PDB file of C-alpha atoms in Angstrom:
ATOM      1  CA  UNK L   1     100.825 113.111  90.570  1.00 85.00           C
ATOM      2  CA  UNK L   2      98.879 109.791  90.169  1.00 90.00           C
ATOM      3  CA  UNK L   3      98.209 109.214  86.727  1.00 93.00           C
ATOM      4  CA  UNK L   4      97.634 106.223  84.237  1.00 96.00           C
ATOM      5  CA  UNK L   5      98.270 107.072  80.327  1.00 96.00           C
ATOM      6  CA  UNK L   6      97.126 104.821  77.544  1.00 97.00           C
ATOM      7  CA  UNK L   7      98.920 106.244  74.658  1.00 95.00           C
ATOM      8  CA  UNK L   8      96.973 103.841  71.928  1.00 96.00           C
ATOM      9  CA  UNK L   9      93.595 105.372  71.763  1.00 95.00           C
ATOM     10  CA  UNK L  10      92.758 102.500  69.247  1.00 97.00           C
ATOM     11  CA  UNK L  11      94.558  99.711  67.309  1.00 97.00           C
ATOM     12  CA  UNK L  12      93.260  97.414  64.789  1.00 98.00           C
ATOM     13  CA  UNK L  13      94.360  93.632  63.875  1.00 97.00           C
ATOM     14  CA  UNK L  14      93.787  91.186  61.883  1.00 97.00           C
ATOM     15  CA  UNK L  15      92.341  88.256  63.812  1.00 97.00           C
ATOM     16  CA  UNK L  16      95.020  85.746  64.860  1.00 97.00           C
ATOM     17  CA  UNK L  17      97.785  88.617  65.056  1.00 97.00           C
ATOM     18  CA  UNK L  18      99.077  89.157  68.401  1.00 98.00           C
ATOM     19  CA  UNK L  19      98.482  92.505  70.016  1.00 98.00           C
ATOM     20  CA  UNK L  20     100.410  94.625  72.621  1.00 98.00           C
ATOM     21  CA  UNK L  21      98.327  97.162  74.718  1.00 98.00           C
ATOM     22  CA  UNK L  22     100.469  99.749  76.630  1.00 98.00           C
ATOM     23  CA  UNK L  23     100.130 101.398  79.785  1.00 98.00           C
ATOM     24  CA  UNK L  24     102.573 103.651  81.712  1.00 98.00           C
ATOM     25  CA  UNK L  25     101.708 105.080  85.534  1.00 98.00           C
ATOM     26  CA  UNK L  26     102.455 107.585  87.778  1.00 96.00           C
ATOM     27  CA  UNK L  27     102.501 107.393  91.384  1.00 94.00           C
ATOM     28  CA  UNK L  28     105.017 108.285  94.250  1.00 91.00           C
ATOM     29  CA  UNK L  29     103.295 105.259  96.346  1.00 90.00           C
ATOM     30  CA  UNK L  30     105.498 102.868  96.966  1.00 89.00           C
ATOM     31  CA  UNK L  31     102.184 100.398  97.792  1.00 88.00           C
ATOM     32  CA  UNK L  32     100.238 100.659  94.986  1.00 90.00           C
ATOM     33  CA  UNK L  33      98.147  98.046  92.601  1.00 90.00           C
ATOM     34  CA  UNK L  34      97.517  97.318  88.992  1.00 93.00           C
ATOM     35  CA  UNK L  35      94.554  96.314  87.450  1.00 94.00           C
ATOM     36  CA  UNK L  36      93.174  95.510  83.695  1.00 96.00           C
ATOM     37  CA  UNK L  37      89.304  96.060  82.536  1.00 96.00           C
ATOM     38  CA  UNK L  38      87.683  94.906  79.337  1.00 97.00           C
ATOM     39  CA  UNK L  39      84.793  96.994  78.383  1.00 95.00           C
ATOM     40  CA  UNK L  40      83.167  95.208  75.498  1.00 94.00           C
ATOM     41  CA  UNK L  41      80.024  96.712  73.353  1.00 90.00           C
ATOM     42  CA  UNK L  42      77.669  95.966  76.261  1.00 88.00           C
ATOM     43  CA  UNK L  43      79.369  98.605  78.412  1.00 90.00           C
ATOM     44  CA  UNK L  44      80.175  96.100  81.555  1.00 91.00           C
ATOM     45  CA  UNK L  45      83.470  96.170  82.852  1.00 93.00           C
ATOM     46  CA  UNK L  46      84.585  93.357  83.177  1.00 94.00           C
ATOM     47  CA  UNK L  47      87.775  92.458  85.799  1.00 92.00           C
ATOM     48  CA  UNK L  48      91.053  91.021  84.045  1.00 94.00           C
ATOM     49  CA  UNK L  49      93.780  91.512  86.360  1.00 91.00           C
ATOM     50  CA  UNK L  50      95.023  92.641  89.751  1.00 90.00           C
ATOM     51  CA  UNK L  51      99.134  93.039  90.497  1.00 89.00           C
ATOM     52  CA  UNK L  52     100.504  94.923  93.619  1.00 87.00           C
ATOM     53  CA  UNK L  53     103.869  96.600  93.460  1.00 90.00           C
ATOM     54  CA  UNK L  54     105.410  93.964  94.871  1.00 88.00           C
ATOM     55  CA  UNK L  55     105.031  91.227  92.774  1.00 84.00           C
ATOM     56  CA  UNK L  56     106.736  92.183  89.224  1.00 84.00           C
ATOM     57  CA  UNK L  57     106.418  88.379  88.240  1.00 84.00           C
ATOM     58  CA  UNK L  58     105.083  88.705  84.809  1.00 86.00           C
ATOM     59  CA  UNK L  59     101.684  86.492  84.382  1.00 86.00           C
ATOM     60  CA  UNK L  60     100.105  84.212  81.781  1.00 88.00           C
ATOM     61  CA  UNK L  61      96.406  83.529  81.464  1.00 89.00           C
ATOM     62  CA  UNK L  62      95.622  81.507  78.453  1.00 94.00           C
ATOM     63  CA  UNK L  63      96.524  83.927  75.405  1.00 95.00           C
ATOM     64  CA  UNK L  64      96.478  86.801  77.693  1.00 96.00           C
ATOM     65  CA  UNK L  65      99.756  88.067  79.131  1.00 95.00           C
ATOM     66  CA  UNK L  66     101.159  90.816  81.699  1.00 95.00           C
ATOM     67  CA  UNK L  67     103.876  92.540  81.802  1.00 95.00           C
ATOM     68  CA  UNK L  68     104.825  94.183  84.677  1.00 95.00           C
ATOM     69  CA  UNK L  69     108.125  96.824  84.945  1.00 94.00           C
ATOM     70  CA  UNK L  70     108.805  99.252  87.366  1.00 93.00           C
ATOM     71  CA  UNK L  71     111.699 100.269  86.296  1.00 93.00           C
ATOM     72  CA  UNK L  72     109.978 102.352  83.645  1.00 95.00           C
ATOM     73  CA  UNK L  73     106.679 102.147  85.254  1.00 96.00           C
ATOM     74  CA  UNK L  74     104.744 100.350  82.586  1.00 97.00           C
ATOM     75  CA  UNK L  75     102.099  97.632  82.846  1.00 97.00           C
ATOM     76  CA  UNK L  76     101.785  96.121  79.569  1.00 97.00           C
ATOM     77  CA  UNK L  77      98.821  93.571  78.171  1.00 97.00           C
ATOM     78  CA  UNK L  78      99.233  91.623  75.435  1.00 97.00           C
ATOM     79  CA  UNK L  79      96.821  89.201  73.709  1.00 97.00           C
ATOM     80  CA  UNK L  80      98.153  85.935  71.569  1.00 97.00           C
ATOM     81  CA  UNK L  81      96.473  84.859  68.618  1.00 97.00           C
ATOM     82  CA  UNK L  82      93.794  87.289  68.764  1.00 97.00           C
ATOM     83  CA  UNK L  83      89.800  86.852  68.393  1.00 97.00           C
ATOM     84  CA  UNK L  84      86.789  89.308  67.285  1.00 96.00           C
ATOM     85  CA  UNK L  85      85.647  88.284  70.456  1.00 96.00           C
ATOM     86  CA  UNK L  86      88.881  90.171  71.808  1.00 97.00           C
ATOM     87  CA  UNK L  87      87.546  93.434  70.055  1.00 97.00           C
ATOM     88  CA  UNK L  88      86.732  95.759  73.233  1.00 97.00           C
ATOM     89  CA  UNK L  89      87.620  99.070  74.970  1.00 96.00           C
ATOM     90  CA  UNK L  90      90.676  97.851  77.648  1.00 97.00           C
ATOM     91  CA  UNK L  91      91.477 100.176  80.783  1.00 97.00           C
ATOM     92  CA  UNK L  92      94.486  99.972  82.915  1.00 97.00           C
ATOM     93  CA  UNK L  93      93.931 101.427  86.255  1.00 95.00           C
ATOM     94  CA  UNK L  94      96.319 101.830  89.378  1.00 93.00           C
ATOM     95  CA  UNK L  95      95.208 102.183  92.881  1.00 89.00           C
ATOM     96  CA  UNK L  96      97.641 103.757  95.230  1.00 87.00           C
ATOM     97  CA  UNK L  97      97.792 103.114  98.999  1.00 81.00           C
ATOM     98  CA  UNK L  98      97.559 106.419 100.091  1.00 79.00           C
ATOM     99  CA  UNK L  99      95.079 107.959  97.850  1.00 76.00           C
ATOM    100  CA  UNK L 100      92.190 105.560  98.544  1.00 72.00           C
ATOM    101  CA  UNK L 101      90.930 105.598  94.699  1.00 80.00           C
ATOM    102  CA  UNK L 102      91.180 104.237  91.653  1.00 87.00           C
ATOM    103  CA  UNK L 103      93.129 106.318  88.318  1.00 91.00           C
ATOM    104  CA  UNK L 104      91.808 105.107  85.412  1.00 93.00           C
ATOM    105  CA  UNK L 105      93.377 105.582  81.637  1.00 94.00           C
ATOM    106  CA  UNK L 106      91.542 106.790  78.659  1.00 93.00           C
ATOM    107  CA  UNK L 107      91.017 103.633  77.473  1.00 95.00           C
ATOM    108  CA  UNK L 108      92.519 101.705  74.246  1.00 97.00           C
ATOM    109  CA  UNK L 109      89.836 100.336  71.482  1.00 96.00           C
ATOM    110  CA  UNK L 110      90.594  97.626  70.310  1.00 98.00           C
ATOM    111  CA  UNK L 111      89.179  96.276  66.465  1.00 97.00           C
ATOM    112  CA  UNK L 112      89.770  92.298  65.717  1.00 97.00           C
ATOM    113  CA  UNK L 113      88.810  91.757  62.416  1.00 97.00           C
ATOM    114  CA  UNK L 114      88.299  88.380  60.551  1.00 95.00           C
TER     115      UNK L 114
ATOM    116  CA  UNK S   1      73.595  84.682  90.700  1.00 62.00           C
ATOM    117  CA  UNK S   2      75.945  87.257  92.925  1.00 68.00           C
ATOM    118  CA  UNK S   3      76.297  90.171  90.915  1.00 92.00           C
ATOM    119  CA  UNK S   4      75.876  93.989  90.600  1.00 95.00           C
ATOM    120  CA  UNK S   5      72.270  95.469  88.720  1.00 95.00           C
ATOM    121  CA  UNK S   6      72.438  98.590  87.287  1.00 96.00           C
ATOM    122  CA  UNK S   7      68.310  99.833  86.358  1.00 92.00           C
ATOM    123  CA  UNK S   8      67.342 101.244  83.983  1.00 92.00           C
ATOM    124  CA  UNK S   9      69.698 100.502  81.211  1.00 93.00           C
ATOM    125  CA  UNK S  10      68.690 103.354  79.223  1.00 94.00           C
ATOM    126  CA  UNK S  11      67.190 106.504  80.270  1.00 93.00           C
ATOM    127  CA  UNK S  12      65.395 109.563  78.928  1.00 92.00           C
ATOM    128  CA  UNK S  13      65.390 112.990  81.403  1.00 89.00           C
ATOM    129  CA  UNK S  14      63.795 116.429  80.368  1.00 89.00           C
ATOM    130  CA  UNK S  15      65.999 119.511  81.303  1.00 87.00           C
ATOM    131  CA  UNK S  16      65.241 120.877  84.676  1.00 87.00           C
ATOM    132  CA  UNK S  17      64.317 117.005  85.857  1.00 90.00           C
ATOM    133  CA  UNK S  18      66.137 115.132  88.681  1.00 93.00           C
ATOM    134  CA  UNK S  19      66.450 111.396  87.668  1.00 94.00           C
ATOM    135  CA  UNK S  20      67.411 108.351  90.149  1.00 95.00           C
ATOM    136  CA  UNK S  21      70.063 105.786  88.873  1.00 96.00           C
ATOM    137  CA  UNK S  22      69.753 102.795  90.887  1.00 97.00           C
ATOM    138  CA  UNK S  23      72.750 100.610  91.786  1.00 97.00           C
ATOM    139  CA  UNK S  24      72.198  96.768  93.851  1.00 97.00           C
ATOM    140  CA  UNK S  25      74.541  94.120  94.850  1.00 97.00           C
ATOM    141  CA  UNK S  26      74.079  90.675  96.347  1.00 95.00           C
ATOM    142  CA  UNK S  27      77.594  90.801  96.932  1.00 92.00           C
ATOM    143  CA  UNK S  28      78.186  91.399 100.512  1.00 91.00           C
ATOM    144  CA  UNK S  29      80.635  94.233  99.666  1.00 91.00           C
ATOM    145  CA  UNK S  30      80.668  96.956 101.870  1.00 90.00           C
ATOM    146  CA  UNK S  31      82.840  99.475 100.166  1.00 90.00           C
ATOM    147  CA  UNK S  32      80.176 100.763  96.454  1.00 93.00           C
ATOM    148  CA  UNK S  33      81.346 103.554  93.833  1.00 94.00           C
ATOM    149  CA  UNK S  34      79.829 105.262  91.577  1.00 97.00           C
ATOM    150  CA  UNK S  35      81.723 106.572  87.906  1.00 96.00           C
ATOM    151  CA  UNK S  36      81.107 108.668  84.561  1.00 97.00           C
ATOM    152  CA  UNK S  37      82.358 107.400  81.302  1.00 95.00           C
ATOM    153  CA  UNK S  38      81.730 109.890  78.424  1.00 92.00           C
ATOM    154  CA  UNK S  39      82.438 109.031  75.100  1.00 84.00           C
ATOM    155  CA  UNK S  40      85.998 108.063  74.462  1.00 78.00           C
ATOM    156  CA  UNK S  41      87.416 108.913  77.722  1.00 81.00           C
ATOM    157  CA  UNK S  42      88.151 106.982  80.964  1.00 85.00           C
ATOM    158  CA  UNK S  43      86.104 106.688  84.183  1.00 92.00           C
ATOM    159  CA  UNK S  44      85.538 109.743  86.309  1.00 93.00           C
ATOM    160  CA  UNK S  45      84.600 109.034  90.104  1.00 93.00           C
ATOM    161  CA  UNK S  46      81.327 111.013  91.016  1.00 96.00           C
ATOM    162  CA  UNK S  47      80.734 109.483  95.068  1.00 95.00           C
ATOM    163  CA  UNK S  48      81.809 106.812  96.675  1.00 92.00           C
ATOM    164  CA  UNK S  49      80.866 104.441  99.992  1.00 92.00           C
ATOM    165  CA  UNK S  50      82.965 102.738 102.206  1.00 87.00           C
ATOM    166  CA  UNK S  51      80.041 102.070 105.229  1.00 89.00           C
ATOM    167  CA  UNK S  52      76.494 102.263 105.595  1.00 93.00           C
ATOM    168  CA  UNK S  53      75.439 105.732 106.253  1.00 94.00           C
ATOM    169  CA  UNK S  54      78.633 107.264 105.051  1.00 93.00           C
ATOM    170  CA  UNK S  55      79.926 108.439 101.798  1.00 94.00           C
ATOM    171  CA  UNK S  56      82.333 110.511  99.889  1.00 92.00           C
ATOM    172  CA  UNK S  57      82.689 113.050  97.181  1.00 94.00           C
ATOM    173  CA  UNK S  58      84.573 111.701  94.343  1.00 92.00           C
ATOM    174  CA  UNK S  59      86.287 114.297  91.285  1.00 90.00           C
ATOM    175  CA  UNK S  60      82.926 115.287  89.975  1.00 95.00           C
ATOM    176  CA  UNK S  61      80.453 115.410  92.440  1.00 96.00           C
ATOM    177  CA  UNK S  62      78.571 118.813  91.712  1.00 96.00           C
ATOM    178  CA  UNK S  63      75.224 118.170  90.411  1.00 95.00           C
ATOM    179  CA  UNK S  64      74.817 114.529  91.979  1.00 97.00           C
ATOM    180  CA  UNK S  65      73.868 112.991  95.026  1.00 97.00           C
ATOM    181  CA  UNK S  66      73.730 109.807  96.845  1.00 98.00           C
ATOM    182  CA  UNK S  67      72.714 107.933  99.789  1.00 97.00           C
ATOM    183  CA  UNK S  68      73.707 104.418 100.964  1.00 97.00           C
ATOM    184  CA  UNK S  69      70.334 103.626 103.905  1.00 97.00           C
ATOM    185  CA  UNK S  70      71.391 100.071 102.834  1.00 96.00           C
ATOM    186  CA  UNK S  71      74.351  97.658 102.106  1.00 96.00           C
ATOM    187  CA  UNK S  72      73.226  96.294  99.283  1.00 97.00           C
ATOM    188  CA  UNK S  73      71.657  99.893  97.649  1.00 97.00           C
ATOM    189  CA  UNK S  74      73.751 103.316  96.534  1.00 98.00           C
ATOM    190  CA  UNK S  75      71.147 104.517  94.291  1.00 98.00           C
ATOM    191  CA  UNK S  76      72.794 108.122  92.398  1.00 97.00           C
ATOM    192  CA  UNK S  77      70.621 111.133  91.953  1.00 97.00           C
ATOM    193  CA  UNK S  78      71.251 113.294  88.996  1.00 95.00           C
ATOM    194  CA  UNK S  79      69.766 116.584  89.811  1.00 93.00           C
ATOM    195  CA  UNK S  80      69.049 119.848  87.839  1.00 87.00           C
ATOM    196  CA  UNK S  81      72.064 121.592  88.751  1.00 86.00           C
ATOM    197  CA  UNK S  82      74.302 119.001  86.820  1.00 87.00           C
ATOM    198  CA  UNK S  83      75.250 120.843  83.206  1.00 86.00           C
ATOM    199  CA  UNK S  84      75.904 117.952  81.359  1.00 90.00           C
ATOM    200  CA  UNK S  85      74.786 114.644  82.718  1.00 92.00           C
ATOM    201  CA  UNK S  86      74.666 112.715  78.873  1.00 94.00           C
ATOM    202  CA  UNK S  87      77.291 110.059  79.947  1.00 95.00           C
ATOM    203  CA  UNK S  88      76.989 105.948  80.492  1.00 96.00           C
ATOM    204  CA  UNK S  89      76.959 105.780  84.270  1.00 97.00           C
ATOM    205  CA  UNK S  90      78.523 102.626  86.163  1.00 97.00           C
ATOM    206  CA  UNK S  91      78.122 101.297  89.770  1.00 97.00           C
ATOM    207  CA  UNK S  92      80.951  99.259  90.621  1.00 95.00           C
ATOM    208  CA  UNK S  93      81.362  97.479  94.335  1.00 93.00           C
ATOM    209  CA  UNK S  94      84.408  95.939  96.409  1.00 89.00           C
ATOM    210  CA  UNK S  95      84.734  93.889  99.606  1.00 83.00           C
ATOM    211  CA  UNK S  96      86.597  96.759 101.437  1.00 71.00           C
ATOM    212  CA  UNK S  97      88.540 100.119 101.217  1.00 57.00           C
ATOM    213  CA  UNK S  98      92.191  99.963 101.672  1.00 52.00           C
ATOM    214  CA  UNK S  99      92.376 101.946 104.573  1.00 47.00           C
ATOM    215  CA  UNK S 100      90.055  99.587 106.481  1.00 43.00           C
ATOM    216  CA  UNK S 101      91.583  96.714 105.966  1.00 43.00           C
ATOM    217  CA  UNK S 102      95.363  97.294 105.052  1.00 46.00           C
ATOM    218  CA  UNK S 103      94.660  96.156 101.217  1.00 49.00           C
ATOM    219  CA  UNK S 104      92.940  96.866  98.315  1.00 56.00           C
ATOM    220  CA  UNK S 105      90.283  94.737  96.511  1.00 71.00           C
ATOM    221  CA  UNK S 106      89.245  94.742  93.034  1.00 84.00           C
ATOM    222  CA  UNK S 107      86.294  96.417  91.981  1.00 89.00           C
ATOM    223  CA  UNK S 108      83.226  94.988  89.956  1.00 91.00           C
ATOM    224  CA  UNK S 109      80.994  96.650  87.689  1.00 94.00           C
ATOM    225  CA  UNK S 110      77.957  96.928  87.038  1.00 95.00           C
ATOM    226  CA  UNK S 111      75.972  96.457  83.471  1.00 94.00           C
ATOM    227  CA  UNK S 112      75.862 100.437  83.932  1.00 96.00           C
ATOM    228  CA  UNK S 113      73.462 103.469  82.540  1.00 96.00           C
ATOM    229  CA  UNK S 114      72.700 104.981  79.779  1.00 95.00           C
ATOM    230  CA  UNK S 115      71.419 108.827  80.322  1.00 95.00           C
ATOM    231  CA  UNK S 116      70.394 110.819  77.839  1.00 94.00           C
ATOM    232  CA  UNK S 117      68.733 114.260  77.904  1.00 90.00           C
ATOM    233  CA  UNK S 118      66.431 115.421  75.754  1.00 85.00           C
TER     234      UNK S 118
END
């Protein structure tokens, strides 16, 4: 089965606080690809990150982070120091080779307050 | 600006109505999806494009329709026959299908739609 679960429907922080978003696939691909949304109020969502199964090198964007293990198939975001601005609806999403479409999660909320 | 447009942003439909979503992208990308998002819960792929001329039912097609005359247009018909179509609606595009090219590409989203019936 190809699946994506996003166990935290929603989290809240305190601004500043650093915040781990989970996400754990499913897929008997062996070519498959990762990829992180934000979905803020608006509704647009907007790209983050793309990894392919190949590359388990973990990745740093400014206070954004990836984390990237197939040993226990998991795909993890985590934001540094968060903002309000960070406060959003996050989807993971895999795309296997063979299956020509995208598996999205539920979705995790997340709530920065000041 | 290159980009995906998504119009209306909000829309009203009686019961019994068919409505037209429209979807456009300057983007050159030949491969252009359509999703439902209902409150709370992930995407859900209604039809998708990978060519001109040529599309694909999705999960949860029944009750929709969509053509794809141009590359830039995959407008999404909500018809009558669909139970339930209260959702946010989003277009997204991508440069290519795997299977066409040996690789994936992201996909990009559009602002998306509102519908709402009354």
């Amino acid at each position: 089965a190809q699946k994506v679960t996003q166990a935290q429907t929603e989290i809240s922080v305190v601004e500043k606080e650093d915040v781990t978003l989970d996400c754990v696939y499913e897929t008997r691909d062996t070519t498959y690809y990762l990829f992180w949304y934000k979905q803020p109020p608006s509704g647009e969502l907007v790209f983050l990150i793309r990894r392919n199964s190949f590359d388990e090198q973990n990745e740093i964007s400014g206070r954004y982070s990836w984390n990237f293990q197939k040993s226990t198939s998991s795909f993890n975001f985590t934001i540094t120091a968060s903002q309000v601005v960070d406060s959003a609806v996050y989807f993971c999403a895999l795309y296997p080779y063979n299956f020509n479409k995208f598996y999205f999660g539920s979705g995790t909320k997340l709530n920065v307050k000041p | 600006d290159g980009g995906i447009t998504q119009s209306p942003k909000y829309l009203f439909r009686k019961e019994g109505q068919n409505v037209t979503l429209s979807c456009e992208q300057n983007l050159n990308h030949d491969a252009m999806y359509w999703y439902r998002q209902d409150p709370g819960q992930g995407l859900r792929l209604i039809y998708y494009s990978q060519i001109v001329n040529d599309f694909q039912k999705g999960d949860i097609a029944e009750g929709y329709s969509v053509s794809r005359e141009k590359k830039e247009s995959f407008p999404l018909t909500v018809t009558s026959a669909q139970k339930n179509p209260t959702a946010f609606y989003l277009c997204a595009s991508s440069i290519s299908t795997p299977l066409a090219f040996g690789g994936t590409d992201t996909q990009y989203f559009g602002p998306g739609t509102r519908l709402t019936v009354l």
